[in-house]
PDB file of C-alpha atoms in Angstrom:
ATOM      1  CA  UNK A   1       5.420 127.862-140.076  1.00 48.00           C
ATOM      2  CA  UNK A   2       4.131 131.307-138.526  1.00 47.00           C
ATOM      3  CA  UNK A   3       6.343 130.515-135.151  1.00 48.00           C
ATOM      4  CA  UNK A   4       9.390 130.406-137.211  1.00 48.00           C
ATOM      5  CA  UNK A   5       9.513 134.017-139.488  1.00 46.00           C
ATOM      6  CA  UNK A   6       7.939 135.209-136.408  1.00 50.00           C
ATOM      7  CA  UNK A   7      11.091 134.358-134.563  1.00 49.00           C
ATOM      8  CA  UNK A   8      13.366 135.188-137.440  1.00 48.00           C
ATOM      9  CA  UNK A   9      12.188 139.350-137.948  1.00 56.00           C
ATOM     10  CA  UNK A  10      13.556 141.043-135.401  1.00 59.00           C
ATOM     11  CA  UNK A  11      16.949 140.211-136.977  1.00 57.00           C
ATOM     12  CA  UNK A  12      16.202 141.884-139.952  1.00 61.00           C
ATOM     13  CA  UNK A  13      17.031 145.403-137.932  1.00 60.00           C
ATOM     14  CA  UNK A  14      20.106 144.499-136.628  1.00 56.00           C
ATOM     15  CA  UNK A  15      21.522 143.402-140.507  1.00 58.00           C
ATOM     16  CA  UNK A  16      20.396 146.035-142.030  1.00 59.00           C
ATOM     17  CA  UNK A  17      22.357 148.705-139.585  1.00 53.00           C
ATOM     18  CA  UNK A  18      25.053 146.581-139.687  1.00 53.00           C
ATOM     19  CA  UNK A  19      25.221 146.591-143.441  1.00 58.00           C
ATOM     20  CA  UNK A  20      24.852 150.578-143.504  1.00 50.00           C
ATOM     21  CA  UNK A  21      28.138 150.451-140.802  1.00 51.00           C
ATOM     22  CA  UNK A  22      30.487 148.332-143.149  1.00 48.00           C
ATOM     23  CA  UNK A  23      29.177 150.753-146.234  1.00 55.00           C
ATOM     24  CA  UNK A  24      29.971 154.270-143.857  1.00 55.00           C
ATOM     25  CA  UNK A  25      33.087 151.914-143.101  1.00 49.00           C
ATOM     26  CA  UNK A  26      34.375 151.012-146.678  1.00 45.00           C
ATOM     27  CA  UNK A  27      32.997 155.341-148.147  1.00 50.00           C
ATOM     28  CA  UNK A  28      35.235 157.053-145.570  1.00 50.00           C
ATOM     29  CA  UNK A  29      37.582 154.607-145.607  1.00 48.00           C
ATOM     30  CA  UNK A  30      37.628 155.899-149.778  1.00 49.00           C
ATOM     31  CA  UNK A  31      37.310 160.171-148.851  1.00 40.00           C
ATOM     32  CA  UNK A  32      41.019 158.978-147.093  1.00 44.00           C
ATOM     33  CA  UNK A  33      42.299 157.189-149.762  1.00 43.00           C
ATOM     34  CA  UNK A  34      41.488 160.295-152.193  1.00 45.00           C
ATOM     35  CA  UNK A  35      42.131 163.532-149.558  1.00 40.00           C
ATOM     36  CA  UNK A  36      45.934 161.818-149.766  1.00 40.00           C
ATOM     37  CA  UNK A  37      47.016 161.139-152.746  1.00 41.00           C
ATOM     38  CA  UNK A  38      45.820 157.312-153.354  1.00 43.00           C
ATOM     39  CA  UNK A  39      48.478 154.979-154.295  1.00 40.00           C
ATOM     40  CA  UNK A  40      51.625 155.609-156.167  1.00 36.00           C
ATOM     41  CA  UNK A  41      49.856 159.412-157.060  1.00 34.00           C
ATOM     42  CA  UNK A  42      51.057 160.044-153.963  1.00 33.00           C
ATOM     43  CA  UNK A  43      54.481 159.625-154.345  1.00 33.00           C
ATOM     44  CA  UNK A  44      54.699 160.817-157.784  1.00 33.00           C
ATOM     45  CA  UNK A  45      55.971 164.624-158.061  1.00 32.00           C
ATOM     46  CA  UNK A  46      53.716 167.522-158.173  1.00 34.00           C
ATOM     47  CA  UNK A  47      53.504 169.087-161.643  1.00 36.00           C
ATOM     48  CA  UNK A  48      53.894 172.714-162.216  1.00 38.00           C
ATOM     49  CA  UNK A  49      50.395 173.798-163.716  1.00 35.00           C
ATOM     50  CA  UNK A  50      50.191 177.076-165.836  1.00 38.00           C
ATOM     51  CA  UNK A  51      48.839 179.149-163.351  1.00 36.00           C
ATOM     52  CA  UNK A  52      51.483 178.284-160.978  1.00 37.00           C
ATOM     53  CA  UNK A  53      53.883 179.134-164.068  1.00 43.00           C
ATOM     54  CA  UNK A  54      52.452 182.712-164.866  1.00 43.00           C
ATOM     55  CA  UNK A  55      51.437 183.288-161.591  1.00 78.00           C
ATOM     56  CA  UNK A  56      51.441 186.424-158.872  1.00 93.00           C
ATOM     57  CA  UNK A  57      54.611 188.004-157.854  1.00 97.00           C
ATOM     58  CA  UNK A  58      55.166 190.073-154.674  1.00 97.00           C
ATOM     59  CA  UNK A  59      55.859 193.555-154.624  1.00 98.00           C
ATOM     60  CA  UNK A  60      58.984 194.999-152.835  1.00 98.00           C
ATOM     61  CA  UNK A  61      58.893 198.386-152.419  1.00 97.00           C
ATOM     62  CA  UNK A  62      62.378 200.225-151.443  1.00 97.00           C
ATOM     63  CA  UNK A  63      62.028 201.859-148.384  1.00 95.00           C
ATOM     64  CA  UNK A  64      65.684 202.477-148.519  1.00 94.00           C
ATOM     65  CA  UNK A  65      65.704 204.612-151.536  1.00 95.00           C
ATOM     66  CA  UNK A  66      63.316 207.284-149.819  1.00 91.00           C
ATOM     67  CA  UNK A  67      66.520 208.554-147.696  1.00 90.00           C
ATOM     68  CA  UNK A  68      68.619 209.236-151.002  1.00 93.00           C
ATOM     69  CA  UNK A  69      64.904 211.614-152.557  1.00 96.00           C
ATOM     70  CA  UNK A  70      64.352 208.474-154.882  1.00 97.00           C
ATOM     71  CA  UNK A  71      60.815 207.972-154.195  1.00 97.00           C
ATOM     72  CA  UNK A  72      57.344 208.272-156.282  1.00 97.00           C
ATOM     73  CA  UNK A  73      55.308 211.776-157.184  1.00 96.00           C
ATOM     74  CA  UNK A  74      54.114 211.398-153.613  1.00 97.00           C
ATOM     75  CA  UNK A  75      56.647 210.863-151.216  1.00 97.00           C
ATOM     76  CA  UNK A  76      56.187 207.030-151.513  1.00 97.00           C
ATOM     77  CA  UNK A  77      59.171 204.542-152.027  1.00 98.00           C
ATOM     78  CA  UNK A  78      59.593 203.065-155.207  1.00 98.00           C
ATOM     79  CA  UNK A  79      58.663 198.733-156.091  1.00 98.00           C
ATOM     80  CA  UNK A  80      60.043 196.555-157.533  1.00 98.00           C
ATOM     81  CA  UNK A  81      58.654 192.861-158.828  1.00 98.00           C
ATOM     82  CA  UNK A  82      61.376 189.712-158.479  1.00 98.00           C
ATOM     83  CA  UNK A  83      60.526 186.253-159.334  1.00 97.00           C
ATOM     84  CA  UNK A  84      64.514 184.387-159.091  1.00 97.00           C
ATOM     85  CA  UNK A  85      65.424 182.049-161.873  1.00 97.00           C
ATOM     86  CA  UNK A  86      66.141 179.137-161.691  1.00 95.00           C
ATOM     87  CA  UNK A  87      68.831 176.157-163.270  1.00 96.00           C
ATOM     88  CA  UNK A  88      70.010 177.367-166.898  1.00 95.00           C
ATOM     89  CA  UNK A  89      68.770 181.012-165.947  1.00 96.00           C
ATOM     90  CA  UNK A  90      69.743 181.542-163.062  1.00 96.00           C
ATOM     91  CA  UNK A  91      72.269 183.310-163.780  1.00 97.00           C
ATOM     92  CA  UNK A  92      70.582 185.998-166.705  1.00 98.00           C
ATOM     93  CA  UNK A  93      68.507 188.683-166.024  1.00 98.00           C
ATOM     94  CA  UNK A  94      65.913 190.802-167.381  1.00 98.00           C
ATOM     95  CA  UNK A  95      65.085 193.525-165.850  1.00 98.00           C
ATOM     96  CA  UNK A  96      61.989 195.687-167.329  1.00 98.00           C
ATOM     97  CA  UNK A  97      60.284 199.179-166.763  1.00 98.00           C
ATOM     98  CA  UNK A  98      56.757 199.464-166.681  1.00 98.00           C
ATOM     99  CA  UNK A  99      55.429 202.290-169.173  1.00 95.00           C
ATOM    100  CA  UNK A 100      52.626 204.237-168.244  1.00 93.00           C
ATOM    101  CA  UNK A 101      52.800 207.509-170.062  1.00 89.00           C
ATOM    102  CA  UNK A 102      53.178 211.571-169.085  1.00 88.00           C
ATOM    103  CA  UNK A 103      51.827 213.473-167.035  1.00 88.00           C
ATOM    104  CA  UNK A 104      52.424 217.430-168.316  1.00 80.00           C
ATOM    105  CA  UNK A 105      51.048 219.552-166.081  1.00 85.00           C
ATOM    106  CA  UNK A 106      49.577 220.323-162.237  1.00 87.00           C
ATOM    107  CA  UNK A 107      45.984 219.363-162.494  1.00 91.00           C
ATOM    108  CA  UNK A 108      47.113 215.919-164.342  1.00 91.00           C
ATOM    109  CA  UNK A 109      50.140 215.009-162.154  1.00 92.00           C
ATOM    110  CA  UNK A 110      48.588 216.037-158.984  1.00 95.00           C
ATOM    111  CA  UNK A 111      45.861 213.848-160.469  1.00 96.00           C
ATOM    112  CA  UNK A 112      48.430 210.425-160.604  1.00 96.00           C
ATOM    113  CA  UNK A 113      49.261 210.990-157.018  1.00 96.00           C
ATOM    114  CA  UNK A 114      45.754 208.801-156.111  1.00 97.00           C
ATOM    115  CA  UNK A 115      47.204 206.280-159.013  1.00 97.00           C
ATOM    116  CA  UNK A 116      49.716 203.574-159.400  1.00 97.00           C
ATOM    117  CA  UNK A 117      52.062 205.600-161.598  1.00 96.00           C
ATOM    118  CA  UNK A 118      52.150 208.266-158.847  1.00 97.00           C
ATOM    119  CA  UNK A 119      52.303 206.348-155.521  1.00 98.00           C
ATOM    120  CA  UNK A 120      53.375 203.026-154.676  1.00 98.00           C
ATOM    121  CA  UNK A 121      50.447 203.070-152.040  1.00 98.00           C
ATOM    122  CA  UNK A 122      48.145 202.317-154.951  1.00 97.00           C
ATOM    123  CA  UNK A 123      50.761 199.236-155.919  1.00 98.00           C
ATOM    124  CA  UNK A 124      48.541 196.155-156.483  1.00 97.00           C
ATOM    125  CA  UNK A 125      50.677 193.574-153.988  1.00 96.00           C
ATOM    126  CA  UNK A 126      51.289 190.771-156.765  1.00 97.00           C
ATOM    127  CA  UNK A 127      51.411 191.762-160.173  1.00 97.00           C
ATOM    128  CA  UNK A 128      51.750 187.673-163.170  1.00 96.00           C
ATOM    129  CA  UNK A 129      53.727 188.361-165.192  1.00 96.00           C
ATOM    130  CA  UNK A 130      52.956 187.593-168.646  1.00 94.00           C
ATOM    131  CA  UNK A 131      55.275 187.654-172.170  1.00 94.00           C
ATOM    132  CA  UNK A 132      58.696 187.671-172.218  1.00 94.00           C
ATOM    133  CA  UNK A 133      58.136 187.837-168.435  1.00 96.00           C
ATOM    134  CA  UNK A 134      56.657 184.359-167.751  1.00 95.00           C
ATOM    135  CA  UNK A 135      57.886 182.087-166.117  1.00 95.00           C
ATOM    136  CA  UNK A 136      56.156 179.298-168.175  1.00 94.00           C
ATOM    137  CA  UNK A 137      58.375 176.774-171.006  1.00 95.00           C
ATOM    138  CA  UNK A 138      55.545 176.722-172.999  1.00 95.00           C
ATOM    139  CA  UNK A 139      54.846 180.667-173.809  1.00 95.00           C
ATOM    140  CA  UNK A 140      58.204 182.161-172.962  1.00 96.00           C
ATOM    141  CA  UNK A 141      60.436 179.104-174.085  1.00 96.00           C
ATOM    142  CA  UNK A 142      63.632 181.522-174.241  1.00 94.00           C
ATOM    143  CA  UNK A 143      63.348 183.643-170.537  1.00 97.00           C
ATOM    144  CA  UNK A 144      61.248 182.096-168.486  1.00 96.00           C
ATOM    145  CA  UNK A 145      64.077 180.588-166.423  1.00 97.00           C
ATOM    146  CA  UNK A 146      66.423 183.781-165.828  1.00 98.00           C
ATOM    147  CA  UNK A 147      65.836 186.504-162.734  1.00 98.00           C
ATOM    148  CA  UNK A 148      62.398 188.989-164.493  1.00 98.00           C
ATOM    149  CA  UNK A 149      62.571 191.998-162.180  1.00 98.00           C
ATOM    150  CA  UNK A 150      59.826 194.922-163.353  1.00 98.00           C
ATOM    151  CA  UNK A 151      60.945 198.412-162.049  1.00 98.00           C
ATOM    152  CA  UNK A 152      57.303 200.157-161.547  1.00 98.00           C
ATOM    153  CA  UNK A 153      56.275 203.618-163.004  1.00 98.00           C
ATOM    154  CA  UNK A 154      55.729 205.904-160.133  1.00 97.00           C
ATOM    155  CA  UNK A 155      57.783 209.535-162.045  1.00 95.00           C
ATOM    156  CA  UNK A 156      55.889 210.482-164.715  1.00 92.00           C
ATOM    157  CA  UNK A 157      58.541 211.209-166.521  1.00 90.00           C
ATOM    158  CA  UNK A 158      59.924 207.888-167.833  1.00 93.00           C
ATOM    159  CA  UNK A 159      62.663 207.402-164.854  1.00 95.00           C
ATOM    160  CA  UNK A 160      64.526 210.478-165.923  1.00 90.00           C
ATOM    161  CA  UNK A 161      63.631 213.738-163.223  1.00 85.00           C
ATOM    162  CA  UNK A 162      65.125 215.157-160.978  1.00 92.00           C
ATOM    163  CA  UNK A 163      63.125 217.686-159.062  1.00 91.00           C
ATOM    164  CA  UNK A 164      60.606 219.083-156.637  1.00 93.00           C
ATOM    165  CA  UNK A 165      58.229 221.518-157.420  1.00 91.00           C
ATOM    166  CA  UNK A 166      57.082 223.437-155.111  1.00 92.00           C
ATOM    167  CA  UNK A 167      54.238 224.803-156.189  1.00 91.00           C
ATOM    168  CA  UNK A 168      52.267 221.638-156.227  1.00 92.00           C
ATOM    169  CA  UNK A 169      53.599 219.433-153.794  1.00 95.00           C
ATOM    170  CA  UNK A 170      55.308 216.391-155.663  1.00 95.00           C
ATOM    171  CA  UNK A 171      58.332 215.095-156.355  1.00 96.00           C
ATOM    172  CA  UNK A 172      60.037 214.000-159.841  1.00 94.00           C
ATOM    173  CA  UNK A 173      62.575 211.651-159.246  1.00 95.00           C
ATOM    174  CA  UNK A 174      62.625 209.139-161.871  1.00 95.00           C
ATOM    175  CA  UNK A 175      66.836 209.046-162.395  1.00 95.00           C
ATOM    176  CA  UNK A 176      67.230 208.624-158.569  1.00 96.00           C
ATOM    177  CA  UNK A 177      64.631 205.811-158.336  1.00 97.00           C
ATOM    178  CA  UNK A 178      65.944 204.529-161.597  1.00 97.00           C
ATOM    179  CA  UNK A 179      69.491 204.864-159.882  1.00 97.00           C
ATOM    180  CA  UNK A 180      68.039 202.892-156.070  1.00 97.00           C
ATOM    181  CA  UNK A 181      66.824 200.439-158.148  1.00 98.00           C
ATOM    182  CA  UNK A 182      69.733 199.258-160.510  1.00 98.00           C
ATOM    183  CA  UNK A 183      72.060 199.275-157.486  1.00 97.00           C
ATOM    184  CA  UNK A 184      69.570 197.753-155.579  1.00 98.00           C
ATOM    185  CA  UNK A 185      69.460 194.522-158.004  1.00 98.00           C
ATOM    186  CA  UNK A 186      73.101 194.944-158.522  1.00 98.00           C
ATOM    187  CA  UNK A 187      73.617 194.194-154.562  1.00 97.00           C
ATOM    188  CA  UNK A 188      71.435 191.188-154.833  1.00 97.00           C
ATOM    189  CA  UNK A 189      73.058 189.242-157.463  1.00 97.00           C
ATOM    190  CA  UNK A 190      72.839 190.825-160.666  1.00 98.00           C
ATOM    191  CA  UNK A 191      76.704 192.626-161.068  1.00 97.00           C
ATOM    192  CA  UNK A 192      77.905 188.717-162.072  1.00 96.00           C
ATOM    193  CA  UNK A 193      74.928 187.998-164.541  1.00 98.00           C
ATOM    194  CA  UNK A 194      76.539 186.259-167.611  1.00 97.00           C
ATOM    195  CA  UNK A 195      73.731 187.891-169.697  1.00 97.00           C
ATOM    196  CA  UNK A 196      71.179 191.237-169.206  1.00 98.00           C
ATOM    197  CA  UNK A 197      68.906 192.585-171.179  1.00 97.00           C
ATOM    198  CA  UNK A 198      66.908 196.240-170.365  1.00 97.00           C
ATOM    199  CA  UNK A 199      64.077 196.373-171.894  1.00 97.00           C
ATOM    200  CA  UNK A 200      59.872 199.125-171.068  1.00 96.00           C
ATOM    201  CA  UNK A 201      57.504 199.214-172.959  1.00 94.00           C
ATOM    202  CA  UNK A 202      55.998 202.678-173.755  1.00 91.00           C
ATOM    203  CA  UNK A 203      57.307 205.373-171.504  1.00 92.00           C
ATOM    204  CA  UNK A 204      59.178 202.094-170.262  1.00 95.00           C
ATOM    205  CA  UNK A 205      60.694 201.696-173.524  1.00 93.00           C
ATOM    206  CA  UNK A 206      61.860 205.243-173.722  1.00 91.00           C
ATOM    207  CA  UNK A 207      62.743 205.260-170.801  1.00 94.00           C
ATOM    208  CA  UNK A 208      65.342 201.547-171.325  1.00 94.00           C
ATOM    209  CA  UNK A 209      66.785 204.448-174.088  1.00 92.00           C
ATOM    210  CA  UNK A 210      67.426 206.999-171.911  1.00 91.00           C
ATOM    211  CA  UNK A 211      69.247 205.004-169.781  1.00 94.00           C
ATOM    212  CA  UNK A 212      71.103 201.800-171.552  1.00 93.00           C
ATOM    213  CA  UNK A 213      74.423 203.424-171.485  1.00 93.00           C
ATOM    214  CA  UNK A 214      73.806 204.053-167.953  1.00 93.00           C
ATOM    215  CA  UNK A 215      72.443 200.880-167.808  1.00 96.00           C
ATOM    216  CA  UNK A 216      75.860 198.687-170.222  1.00 95.00           C
ATOM    217  CA  UNK A 217      78.437 200.904-167.969  1.00 95.00           C
ATOM    218  CA  UNK A 218      77.030 199.581-164.642  1.00 96.00           C
ATOM    219  CA  UNK A 219      78.482 195.695-166.205  1.00 97.00           C
ATOM    220  CA  UNK A 220      81.826 197.616-167.324  1.00 94.00           C
ATOM    221  CA  UNK A 221      84.798 195.391-167.945  1.00 93.00           C
ATOM    222  CA  UNK A 222      83.190 192.621-167.143  1.00 94.00           C
ATOM    223  CA  UNK A 223      81.928 189.430-169.699  1.00 95.00           C
ATOM    224  CA  UNK A 224      78.584 190.338-169.694  1.00 97.00           C
ATOM    225  CA  UNK A 225      75.889 190.935-172.048  1.00 96.00           C
ATOM    226  CA  UNK A 226      74.694 193.365-172.480  1.00 96.00           C
ATOM    227  CA  UNK A 227      71.627 194.270-174.421  1.00 95.00           C
ATOM    228  CA  UNK A 228      68.480 196.592-174.727  1.00 95.00           C
ATOM    229  CA  UNK A 229      64.601 196.307-176.013  1.00 93.00           C
ATOM    230  CA  UNK A 230      62.310 199.160-176.131  1.00 92.00           C
ATOM    231  CA  UNK A 231      59.002 197.828-177.592  1.00 92.00           C
ATOM    232  CA  UNK A 232      57.150 201.412-178.534  1.00 86.00           C
ATOM    233  CA  UNK A 233      59.082 203.516-176.353  1.00 83.00           C
ATOM    234  CA  UNK A 234      60.621 205.398-179.743  1.00 78.00           C
ATOM    235  CA  UNK A 235      58.286 208.776-179.944  1.00 74.00           C
ATOM    236  CA  UNK A 236      59.409 210.559-183.344  1.00 69.00           C
ATOM    237  CA  UNK A 237      59.789 214.247-183.880  1.00 63.00           C
ATOM    238  CA  UNK A 238      58.460 213.938-187.429  1.00 63.00           C
ATOM    239  CA  UNK A 239      55.420 214.790-188.756  1.00 60.00           C
ATOM    240  CA  UNK A 240      52.404 211.606-189.000  1.00 58.00           C
ATOM    241  CA  UNK A 241      51.179 210.011-192.024  1.00 58.00           C
ATOM    242  CA  UNK A 242      47.723 211.148-191.254  1.00 59.00           C
ATOM    243  CA  UNK A 243      49.300 215.054-192.091  1.00 54.00           C
ATOM    244  CA  UNK A 244      48.866 216.416-188.410  1.00 52.00           C
ATOM    245  CA  UNK A 245      51.064 218.404-186.925  1.00 45.00           C
ATOM    246  CA  UNK A 246      52.589 215.244-184.733  1.00 48.00           C
ATOM    247  CA  UNK A 247      55.888 216.868-184.584  1.00 49.00           C
ATOM    248  CA  UNK A 248      55.007 220.237-182.536  1.00 49.00           C
ATOM    249  CA  UNK A 249      52.927 218.832-180.657  1.00 49.00           C
ATOM    250  CA  UNK A 250      55.272 216.251-179.032  1.00 55.00           C
ATOM    251  CA  UNK A 251      57.717 218.948-179.103  1.00 56.00           C
ATOM    252  CA  UNK A 252      54.938 221.323-176.661  1.00 48.00           C
ATOM    253  CA  UNK A 253      54.301 218.382-174.121  1.00 52.00           C
ATOM    254  CA  UNK A 254      58.348 216.680-173.881  1.00 53.00           C
ATOM    255  CA  UNK A 255      58.278 221.244-172.613  1.00 57.00           C
ATOM    256  CA  UNK A 256      56.291 220.779-170.620  1.00 51.00           C
ATOM    257  CA  UNK A 257      56.883 217.200-168.961  1.00 52.00           C
ATOM    258  CA  UNK A 258      61.068 219.038-168.370  1.00 53.00           C
ATOM    259  CA  UNK A 259      59.057 221.971-167.121  1.00 52.00           C
ATOM    260  CA  UNK A 260      58.802 219.883-163.636  1.00 54.00           C
ATOM    261  CA  UNK A 261      60.897 217.042-164.102  1.00 56.00           C
ATOM    262  CA  UNK A 262      63.942 219.099-164.386  1.00 59.00           C
ATOM    263  CA  UNK A 263      67.478 217.057-165.352  1.00 50.00           C
ATOM    264  CA  UNK A 264      67.111 213.596-166.900  1.00 48.00           C
ATOM    265  CA  UNK A 265      70.779 211.442-168.102  1.00 44.00           C
ATOM    266  CA  UNK A 266      71.174 213.555-170.933  1.00 41.00           C
ATOM    267  CA  UNK A 267      74.801 214.763-170.478  1.00 34.00           C
ATOM    268  CA  UNK A 268      75.075 218.601-168.935  1.00 30.00           C
ATOM    269  CA  UNK A 269      76.812 220.256-171.789  1.00 30.00           C
ATOM    270  CA  UNK A 270      74.800 219.377-174.194  1.00 34.00           C
ATOM    271  CA  UNK A 271      71.449 221.269-172.208  1.00 30.00           C
ATOM    272  CA  UNK A 272      73.620 224.000-172.782  1.00 29.00           C
ATOM    273  CA  UNK A 273      74.459 224.400-176.281  1.00 34.00           C
ATOM    274  CA  UNK A 274      71.362 223.140-177.561  1.00 39.00           C
ATOM    275  CA  UNK A 275      68.046 225.506-177.802  1.00 40.00           C
ATOM    276  CA  UNK A 276      65.966 223.016-177.790  1.00 44.00           C
ATOM    277  CA  UNK A 277      67.072 221.052-174.781  1.00 42.00           C
ATOM    278  CA  UNK A 278      63.469 219.718-174.240  1.00 41.00           C
ATOM    279  CA  UNK A 279      64.577 217.098-177.321  1.00 41.00           C
ATOM    280  CA  UNK A 280      66.774 215.401-175.886  1.00 43.00           C
ATOM    281  CA  UNK A 281      64.392 213.479-174.367  1.00 48.00           C
ATOM    282  CA  UNK A 282      63.310 211.907-178.069  1.00 51.00           C
ATOM    283  CA  UNK A 283      64.483 208.465-178.858  1.00 49.00           C
ATOM    284  CA  UNK A 284      66.007 210.703-182.507  1.00 48.00           C
ATOM    285  CA  UNK A 285      68.023 212.552-180.192  1.00 49.00           C
ATOM    286  CA  UNK A 286      70.008 210.048-177.815  1.00 48.00           C
ATOM    287  CA  UNK A 287      70.375 208.161-180.614  1.00 48.00           C
ATOM    288  CA  UNK A 288      73.452 210.599-181.827  1.00 47.00           C
ATOM    289  CA  UNK A 289      75.518 209.974-178.431  1.00 47.00           C
ATOM    290  CA  UNK A 290      74.651 206.170-178.179  1.00 50.00           C
ATOM    291  CA  UNK A 291      77.243 203.998-177.705  1.00 56.00           C
ATOM    292  CA  UNK A 292      75.378 200.280-176.990  1.00 53.00           C
ATOM    293  CA  UNK A 293      72.341 199.021-179.544  1.00 50.00           C
ATOM    294  CA  UNK A 294      69.309 199.000-178.070  1.00 50.00           C
ATOM    295  CA  UNK A 295      67.094 196.857-179.967  1.00 52.00           C
ATOM    296  CA  UNK A 296      63.545 197.121-181.925  1.00 49.00           C
ATOM    297  CA  UNK A 297      60.699 194.817-180.260  1.00 47.00           C
ATOM    298  CA  UNK A 298      60.486 193.912-184.089  1.00 38.00           C
ATOM    299  CA  UNK A 299      63.269 192.166-183.440  1.00 37.00           C
ATOM    300  CA  UNK A 300      62.690 188.232-183.144  1.00 35.00           C
ATOM    301  CA  UNK A 301      63.670 187.789-179.134  1.00 39.00           C
ATOM    302  CA  UNK A 302      65.021 184.351-179.712  1.00 38.00           C
ATOM    303  CA  UNK A 303      67.937 186.125-180.727  1.00 38.00           C
ATOM    304  CA  UNK A 304      68.390 187.948-177.877  1.00 41.00           C
ATOM    305  CA  UNK A 305      68.534 183.974-175.661  1.00 40.00           C
ATOM    306  CA  UNK A 306      72.325 182.958-175.060  1.00 38.00           C
ATOM    307  CA  UNK A 307      71.637 179.513-173.559  1.00 36.00           C
ATOM    308  CA  UNK A 308      75.745 179.098-174.264  1.00 38.00           C
ATOM    309  CA  UNK A 309      78.199 181.008-173.603  1.00 39.00           C
ATOM    310  CA  UNK A 310      78.378 185.162-173.389  1.00 43.00           C
ATOM    311  CA  UNK A 311      79.057 186.573-176.709  1.00 44.00           C
ATOM    312  CA  UNK A 312      80.047 190.212-177.180  1.00 45.00           C
ATOM    313  CA  UNK A 313      78.158 192.680-176.349  1.00 46.00           C
ATOM    314  CA  UNK A 314      77.758 194.790-179.773  1.00 42.00           C
ATOM    315  CA  UNK A 315      74.747 193.005-181.884  1.00 39.00           C
TER     316      UNK A 315
END
């Protein structure tokens, strides 16, 4: 009996080795199957995650605009971000004018040339779209499939200046940036849009009011629904509820802003006949001449989404 046991023992290491090899092969096969998606799951269409829906949108520099003098404060080219539309929203556009306040003297303006609000060199190369710019059907059910554009803000005067300051060497060419960016968007498909919405926040909201008529004029004679939405862009020439002299303070800021930014989009006739010509930047003054409606941000955005045939321009 002992002799038989001694004869069997040499086979034990070999049996264990074979068992280890088999288990290794099985484990490797399972890993490969998991990496390839595994069985039926490999044939399913990938679902677009929330992260992908609100993914990073790349920047586009308008280098050709610099030839027309449309430049940021430091002379760098303007820029925008575009997330193309799809499906039912393929022929609808949202143009968002970025905000970011103003500068009102040489020191504050010079400082902004070292930020994204004065130079495209400092702008993020990819940004996330959110809110009504989001590509997520869950968070933005009305506009997620539209062509969504954000025009970057780098002139510090609400896209309304057209001047070069020799003392500081700074450009205030917001009006030219506006013209160049919109003309470019028209050339890549926006000219044939069924619906267009111009919007902006703060300084960008003011810009949306200032440029609403011009924006509408680009679609004159076409069956295009044009709307303008100003979010927090209604700066009032009035006393604040706290009793502070907000009106005079705003006048001072506007005077300084116009002194370096130069003429904006307002009619030249109004500039010559008004002793308070700097106030044409105020929406309360600008509204006297508006032809097309601009909407306050309080109004439901759902009313702007026309999923059917384009309707009249007037709301």
